[in-house]
Amino acid sequence: MTRQKPEVREVNENDLEVTKPKDWAGGLPAVYYSMEPAFDHMGPVRAGRTLLSMNQKGGFDCMSCAWPDPGHRSPFEYCENGAKAVTWEATPVTVAREFWAEHPVSELRERSEYWLGMQGRLTEPVHKAKGEDHYRPISWDEAISIVAEKLKSLDDPDEAAFYTSGRASNEAAFIYQLFVRGLGTNNLPDCSNMCHESSGWGMGQTLGVGKATVTYDDYVNSDLMILIGQNPGTNHPRMLSALEKQKENGGQIVAVNPLPEAGLRRFKNPQKPKGVIGRGTDLADQFLQIRAGGDMALLQAVSKRVLEAEDAAPGTVLDHEFLDEHCEGLQELRAHLAELDEQTVLAATGLRSEEIDELADRYLKAEKVIITWAMGVTQQKNGVATIKEIINLLLLRGNIGKPGAGASPIRGHSNVQGDRTMGIWEQMPPAFLDALGKEFSFDPPRDHGVDAVDAVRRMRDGEIKFFLALGGNFVAAMSDTAATEAAMDRLEMNVQISTKLNRSHTVVGEEALILPTLGRTEIDRQAAGVQFISVEDTMSAVHPSWGKVAPVGENLLSEVAIVARLARATLGNVVDADWEGFEADYDRIREHIGHVVVGCEDYNQRIRQEGGFVMANGPRDSRTFNTPTGRAQLTVNALDPLECPAGRLILQTMRSHDQFNTTIYGYNDRYRGIKKGRHVVFVNPEDIVELGLEDGQLVDVHGEYVDGKERVLRRFRLVSYPTARGCAAVYYPEGNVLVPLDDTVKGSNTPVSKGVIVRLGPASEGLAGGSGEENAAADMPTTV
Ligand SMILES: Nc1nc2c(c(=O)[nH]1)N[C@H]1C(S)=C(S)[C@@H](COP(=O)(O)OP(=O)(O)OC[C@H]3O[C@@H](n4cnc5c(=O)[nH]c(N)nc54)[C@H](O)[C@@H]3O)O[C@H]1N2
Ligand SMILES: Nc1nc2c(c(=O)[nH]1)N[C@H]1C(S)=C(S)[C@@H](COP(=O)(O)OP(=O)(O)OC[C@H]3O[C@@H](n4cnc5c(=O)[nH]c(N)nc54)[C@H](O)[C@@H]3O)O[C@H]1N2
Ligand SMILES: [Mo]
């Protein structure tokens, strides 16, 4: 079944082409682009079986994002980027046995993410022994015992860290955290630490729950939807259908973003005739082109206008009944916002007063308002405070816990929310640990573990010596590439459970293992028969996912099997768990989930209901708030706008249309008009002139951080682009070279990936790519 690998060539950034950006998303090209690679790599049968069973009942949950499935699924409820994700995973191309002898690790480290991913699926466990430069295939038994022996040899379980990426199923995540806590540590950093951690804190402190307070139906029935810091056309394409329906139902949309993203402006639904031949649906009724980091000031200014409207017509604007019965902090908020200085707001946002007036006016006229956000908010220095201001604004008019209204963080990885529900968090509350300890007759550790940033610090300091990753690409996803790589290089053992090669397999420390695993598209057969797994989407709907195609290799194990075997070999009888039974029959895991995880009672029964079930949510369902006083909190947050000295820009690092996080599918970003390359820096044309630079020239991007370390991205093409004044953008993960490890969001410790102060200068000679002072190996080669 496996196929000959097509030749994979590294891209030459000199071939990069810049064309006009699009002002609409979707359309026929979306279908065309989505089908083409699938058929190319997979052949029609495998392609059809996978693409047509995405997000279908009895099919698998698309792994490309956490957007929910509407109740009525059309057989074409897939999207271009979902199709890319499926194609990338379900490809029959595999890494051949000889590959490991042919390619030393030192060579793989010079390869691009694109090249590594295109080598195909990993199909057998491999081991790089101490002092060697090659991985070698080994058996599963050997691999498991090497890892278990290492773990048993540690002086302290806190010398190990266990990372999770948000694709892991509920079942795998649950037994993984049990394994880690059984070992005696809470060192469970995850991708959420770099992603929606700020949402968890901002909502947790105000509403008592870190999850969206809306369902899919609320979306299509809202009067006004405000989208802040999110690019749905690329990152949550199926959301565009919901936006279209909301418009058809008479709703309005406001977008707040430094970039006029195509998917915020117009949508041509490829599943409808008018999307194919017509101009499609206009989405945003108002576009606020905000200066990066200015959202908090904007939200305060809108809330202030709401309070002023109330003062002008007392009793008619605020939802007094709701505020009196369910909230506290109104007087303090009122006093604080009375002091808000409009000039400060205008400077921080780059907006005009009339634009803010217009938004306030729309907000006041709407009865049902949803505010959504993603990385443009959570990865700003003041991300947690900004989210609290979102909640303030919603609470003032009772937009929490009523149909068509609410707060909606849009999560990234398809099961990142479920993983957290299952206990993947370095700071799980005592009640969860108590229940876990009781269920498995052991005493879980209570001290908080490390998050992603702290894990790197402890590796750097030699305190964490062992790293195991359940999916993901930690080294490329983390900030401060040079510092992170230097820290990972110090590891004694680096173990990666993965589907495909990535950079984290090449920054290996002394000893490394790659444990290949089944993907979500593949049939998962165990002793008790074919298994399904379960996932939770961004609106708390939990449902089963069934693999549909034959596994790409005979020697692949599921994530559950790998974790269960590692735990059994390492823990002995420390926890009272039937690891073999877990591997044989996932119902046995679900049985325990039902006992331990609040909201998952009778899990095995409820997951089998038609369409799964929706987790309870206090604010959404009954306006109950799990805060210390039982009331929702209006909060006072000191405005502290990002300072950007003259001659500098605020840089954000973002996703192109052809990538999934650190996975690079290709080198085009078609909505933004970029072709055949990624080394670009987008800057407003007026800023280009002011800086004395020229559109199209090669520049170096210098990070300027208080720690005085020079961080540079070299030889990037300057692209004149309609971003907000004073702002710049490069692609992630390349841009991580510039994000300092210690620059984290206040209150969530998430790397500030959207607010780096930079200076542009003419390009120096030499290799393209990026470097930090300590380690020039952060270079991503552009040519071979
Ligand atoms: N195809 C595809 N789908 C994905 C992913 C992928 O890589 N590819 N990744 C998944 C994951 S894990 C996640 S978390 C999500 C990410 O989804 P997004 O959050 O949409 O991802 P980003 O590309 O980081 O885009 C951030 C947006 O915020 C804007 N922005 C930047 N700074 C600011 C600011 O200060 N204020 C405001 N208002 N806006 C700002 C940017 O211009 C950009 O439009 O997508 C998920 N889905
Ligand atoms: N500068 C900057 N940095 C960022 C961000 C940013 O916007 N800017 N975004 C941050 C965000 S939002 C996130 S979520 C993180 C993402 O961080 P991660 O989740 O660590 O990264 P991914 O790129 O999603 O991981 C991809 C790898 O996962 C493995 N994989 C894929 N499918 C499976 C599977 O089913 N099972 C297993 N075991 N492995 C699998 C493959 O080997 C693949 O190479 O990055 C963060 N880093
Ligand atoms: Mo994410």
mmCIF file of C-alpha atoms in Angstrom, residues 361-537:
data_model
loop_
_atom_site.group_PDB
_atom_site.id
_atom_site.type_symbol
_atom_site.label_atom_id
_atom_site.label_comp_id
_atom_site.label_asym_id
_atom_site.label_seq_id
_atom_site.Cartn_x
_atom_site.Cartn_y
_atom_site.Cartn_z
ATOM 1 C CA ASP A 361 -23.307 52.286 18.733
ATOM 2 C CA ARG A 362 -23.533 48.847 17.124
ATOM 3 C CA TYR A 363 -22.973 47.226 20.490
ATOM 4 C CA LEU A 364 -25.747 49.288 22.092
ATOM 5 C CA LYS A 365 -28.221 48.507 19.341
ATOM 6 C CA ALA A 366 -27.666 44.761 19.505
ATOM 7 C CA GLU A 367 -29.513 42.569 21.975
ATOM 8 C CA LYS A 368 -27.411 39.457 21.454
ATOM 9 C CA VAL A 369 -23.663 39.915 21.125
ATOM 10 C CA ILE A 370 -20.871 37.370 20.808
ATOM 11 C CA ILE A 371 -17.224 38.323 21.063
ATOM 12 C CA THR A 372 -14.737 35.820 19.656
ATOM 13 C CA TRP A 373 -10.964 35.950 19.819
ATOM 14 C CA ALA A 374 -7.829 33.933 19.174
ATOM 15 C CA MET A 375 -4.073 34.466 19.041
ATOM 16 C CA GLY A 376 -4.174 38.190 18.207
ATOM 17 C CA VAL A 377 -5.420 38.656 21.762
ATOM 18 C CA THR A 378 -3.975 35.789 23.792
ATOM 19 C CA GLN A 379 -0.385 36.295 22.638
ATOM 20 C CA GLN A 380 -0.245 40.005 23.489
ATOM 21 C CA LYS A 381 1.602 41.207 26.580
ATOM 22 C CA ASN A 382 -1.730 42.314 28.084
ATOM 23 C CA GLY A 383 -3.700 39.309 26.769
ATOM 24 C CA VAL A 384 -5.236 38.251 30.077
ATOM 25 C CA ALA A 385 -6.309 41.818 30.906
ATOM 26 C CA THR A 386 -7.713 42.240 27.383
ATOM 27 C CA ILE A 387 -9.879 39.153 27.847
ATOM 28 C CA LYS A 388 -11.123 40.527 31.152
ATOM 29 C CA GLU A 389 -12.129 43.701 29.285
ATOM 30 C CA ILE A 390 -14.012 41.562 26.755
ATOM 31 C CA ILE A 391 -15.903 40.046 29.676
ATOM 32 C CA ASN A 392 -16.559 43.499 31.186
ATOM 33 C CA LEU A 393 -18.103 44.707 27.965
ATOM 34 C CA LEU A 394 -20.283 41.601 27.621
ATOM 35 C CA LEU A 395 -21.439 41.646 31.245
ATOM 36 C CA LEU A 396 -22.569 45.280 31.116
ATOM 37 C CA ARG A 397 -25.481 44.370 28.856
ATOM 38 C CA GLY A 398 -26.087 40.849 30.082
ATOM 39 C CA ASN A 399 -24.457 39.193 27.087
ATOM 40 C CA ILE A 400 -23.467 36.106 29.052
ATOM 41 C CA GLY A 401 -25.825 33.205 29.536
ATOM 42 C CA LYS A 402 -28.532 34.234 27.090
ATOM 43 C CA PRO A 403 -29.270 32.729 23.681
ATOM 44 C CA GLY A 404 -27.279 34.241 20.832
ATOM 45 C CA ALA A 405 -24.766 35.898 23.140
ATOM 46 C CA GLY A 406 -21.529 35.115 24.924
ATOM 47 C CA ALA A 407 -17.761 34.938 25.110
ATOM 48 C CA SER A 408 -16.067 32.663 22.623
ATOM 49 C CA PRO A 409 -12.359 31.928 22.575
ATOM 50 C CA ILE A 410 -11.782 30.005 19.330
ATOM 51 C CA ARG A 411 -9.400 27.226 20.183
ATOM 52 C CA GLY A 412 -6.750 25.907 17.885
ATOM 53 C CA HIS A 413 -5.872 22.233 17.988
ATOM 54 C CA SER A 414 -8.847 19.965 17.512
ATOM 55 C CA ASN A 415 -8.738 18.495 21.021
ATOM 56 C CA VAL A 416 -6.746 21.008 23.006
ATOM 57 C CA GLN A 417 -9.811 21.795 25.085
ATOM 58 C CA GLY A 418 -10.516 18.129 25.772
ATOM 59 C CA ASP A 419 -6.934 17.514 26.831
ATOM 60 C CA ARG A 420 -7.300 20.183 29.498
ATOM 61 C CA THR A 421 -10.607 18.661 30.623
ATOM 62 C CA MET A 422 -8.784 15.335 30.991
ATOM 63 C CA GLY A 423 -6.165 16.815 33.323
ATOM 64 C CA ILE A 424 -3.377 17.930 30.983
ATOM 65 C CA TRP A 425 -2.373 20.983 32.968
ATOM 66 C CA GLU A 426 0.545 21.627 35.224
ATOM 67 C CA GLN A 427 -1.797 23.190 37.806
ATOM 68 C CA MET A 428 -4.845 20.938 38.043
ATOM 69 C CA PRO A 429 -6.961 21.907 41.085
ATOM 70 C CA PRO A 430 -6.961 19.777 44.252
ATOM 71 C CA ALA A 431 -10.467 18.413 43.638
ATOM 72 C CA PHE A 432 -9.329 16.756 40.414
ATOM 73 C CA LEU A 433 -6.187 15.347 42.025
ATOM 74 C CA ASP A 434 -8.259 14.009 44.928
ATOM 75 C CA ALA A 435 -10.629 12.218 42.582
ATOM 76 C CA LEU A 436 -7.747 10.821 40.531
ATOM 77 C CA GLY A 437 -5.933 9.574 43.635
ATOM 78 C CA LYS A 438 -9.083 7.942 44.966
ATOM 79 C CA GLU A 439 -9.899 6.210 41.686
ATOM 80 C CA PHE A 440 -6.413 4.733 41.282
ATOM 81 C CA SER A 441 -5.395 4.333 44.941
ATOM 82 C CA PHE A 442 -2.358 6.605 44.975
ATOM 83 C CA ASP A 443 -1.348 10.037 46.177
ATOM 84 C CA PRO A 444 -0.873 12.396 43.241
ATOM 85 C CA PRO A 445 1.786 15.117 43.612
ATOM 86 C CA ARG A 446 0.369 18.485 44.656
ATOM 87 C CA ASP A 447 3.099 20.977 43.773
ATOM 88 C CA HIS A 448 2.466 22.740 40.493
ATOM 89 C CA GLY A 449 4.559 21.549 37.579
ATOM 90 C CA VAL A 450 6.280 23.528 34.836
ATOM 91 C CA ASP A 451 4.541 25.143 31.878
ATOM 92 C CA ALA A 452 6.197 25.422 28.454
ATOM 93 C CA VAL A 453 8.351 28.458 29.208
ATOM 94 C CA ASP A 454 9.437 27.159 32.598
ATOM 95 C CA ALA A 455 10.236 23.765 31.084
ATOM 96 C CA VAL A 456 12.750 25.450 28.788
ATOM 97 C CA ARG A 457 14.240 27.407 31.670
ATOM 98 C CA ARG A 458 14.716 24.228 33.688
ATOM 99 C CA MET A 459 16.224 22.357 30.740
ATOM 100 C CA ARG A 460 18.565 25.285 30.222
ATOM 101 C CA ASP A 461 19.585 25.086 33.891
ATOM 102 C CA GLY A 462 20.152 21.330 33.718
ATOM 103 C CA GLU A 463 17.296 20.593 36.133
ATOM 104 C CA ILE A 464 15.059 18.845 33.598
ATOM 105 C CA LYS A 465 16.947 16.037 31.906
ATOM 106 C CA PHE A 466 14.199 13.981 30.317
ATOM 107 C CA PHE A 467 11.560 15.200 27.886
ATOM 108 C CA LEU A 468 8.696 13.231 26.399
ATOM 109 C CA ALA A 469 6.249 14.719 23.901
ATOM 110 C CA LEU A 470 2.838 13.302 23.111
ATOM 111 C CA GLY A 471 2.705 14.887 19.666
ATOM 112 C CA GLY A 472 3.642 18.399 18.615
ATOM 113 C CA ASN A 473 6.908 20.027 17.681
ATOM 114 C CA PHE A 474 8.032 21.700 20.855
ATOM 115 C CA VAL A 475 11.362 23.035 19.674
ATOM 116 C CA ALA A 476 9.850 24.904 16.729
ATOM 117 C CA ALA A 477 6.644 25.983 18.482
ATOM 118 C CA MET A 478 8.387 27.537 21.472
ATOM 119 C CA SER A 479 9.682 31.089 21.583
ATOM 120 C CA ASP A 480 13.335 32.117 21.397
ATOM 121 C CA THR A 481 14.480 29.390 19.014
ATOM 122 C CA ALA A 482 18.166 29.700 19.872
ATOM 123 C CA ALA A 483 17.558 29.560 23.615
ATOM 124 C CA THR A 484 15.078 26.686 23.296
ATOM 125 C CA GLU A 485 17.392 24.658 21.081
ATOM 126 C CA ALA A 486 20.329 25.215 23.424
ATOM 127 C CA ALA A 487 18.151 24.055 26.331
ATOM 128 C CA MET A 488 16.930 20.945 24.489
ATOM 129 C CA ASP A 489 20.500 20.137 23.482
ATOM 130 C CA ARG A 490 21.280 19.655 27.167
ATOM 131 C CA LEU A 491 18.703 16.874 27.625
ATOM 132 C CA GLU A 492 19.827 13.402 28.557
ATOM 133 C CA MET A 493 16.856 11.893 26.752
ATOM 134 C CA ASN A 494 14.301 13.321 24.295
ATOM 135 C CA VAL A 495 11.367 11.061 23.377
ATOM 136 C CA GLN A 496 8.828 12.092 20.731
ATOM 137 C CA ILE A 497 5.556 10.295 19.980
ATOM 138 C CA SER A 498 4.865 11.468 16.440
ATOM 139 C CA THR A 499 3.256 10.785 13.121
ATOM 140 C CA LYS A 500 5.839 12.580 11.001
ATOM 141 C CA LEU A 501 9.359 13.936 11.188
ATOM 142 C CA ASN A 502 9.857 17.457 12.469
ATOM 143 C CA ARG A 503 12.542 19.666 13.921
ATOM 144 C CA SER A 504 12.033 18.340 17.443
ATOM 145 C CA HIS A 505 13.487 15.020 16.276
ATOM 146 C CA THR A 506 16.683 16.745 15.253
ATOM 147 C CA VAL A 507 17.450 18.697 18.432
ATOM 148 C CA VAL A 508 18.093 15.565 20.352
ATOM 149 C CA GLY A 509 20.248 15.946 23.419
ATOM 150 C CA GLU A 510 22.356 12.904 24.307
ATOM 151 C CA GLU A 511 19.872 10.171 23.527
ATOM 152 C CA ALA A 512 16.633 10.273 21.590
ATOM 153 C CA LEU A 513 13.729 8.095 20.514
ATOM 154 C CA ILE A 514 10.938 8.563 18.022
ATOM 155 C CA LEU A 515 7.844 6.485 18.691
ATOM 156 C CA PRO A 516 5.578 6.457 15.627
ATOM 157 C CA THR A 517 1.853 6.501 16.158
ATOM 158 C CA LEU A 518 -1.451 6.034 14.369
ATOM 159 C CA GLY A 519 -3.154 9.180 13.140
ATOM 160 C CA ARG A 520 -6.775 10.018 13.676
ATOM 161 C CA THR A 521 -7.728 9.015 10.146
ATOM 162 C CA GLU A 522 -6.577 5.424 10.683
ATOM 163 C CA ILE A 523 -8.474 2.378 11.889
ATOM 164 C CA ASP A 524 -7.424 1.560 15.447
ATOM 165 C CA ARG A 525 -7.775 -2.173 16.038
ATOM 166 C CA GLN A 526 -7.074 -3.571 19.505
ATOM 167 C CA ALA A 527 -7.686 -6.862 21.348
ATOM 168 C CA ALA A 528 -11.341 -5.988 22.012
ATOM 169 C CA GLY A 529 -11.966 -4.900 18.434
ATOM 170 C CA VAL A 530 -11.908 -1.637 16.509
ATOM 171 C CA GLN A 531 -11.701 1.345 18.858
ATOM 172 C CA PHE A 532 -12.932 4.905 18.622
ATOM 173 C CA ILE A 533 -11.538 7.871 20.520
ATOM 174 C CA SER A 534 -13.299 11.004 21.759
ATOM 175 C CA VAL A 535 -12.649 14.725 21.486
ATOM 176 C CA GLU A 536 -14.124 18.027 22.710
ATOM 177 C CA ASP A 537 -14.490 21.007 20.392
#
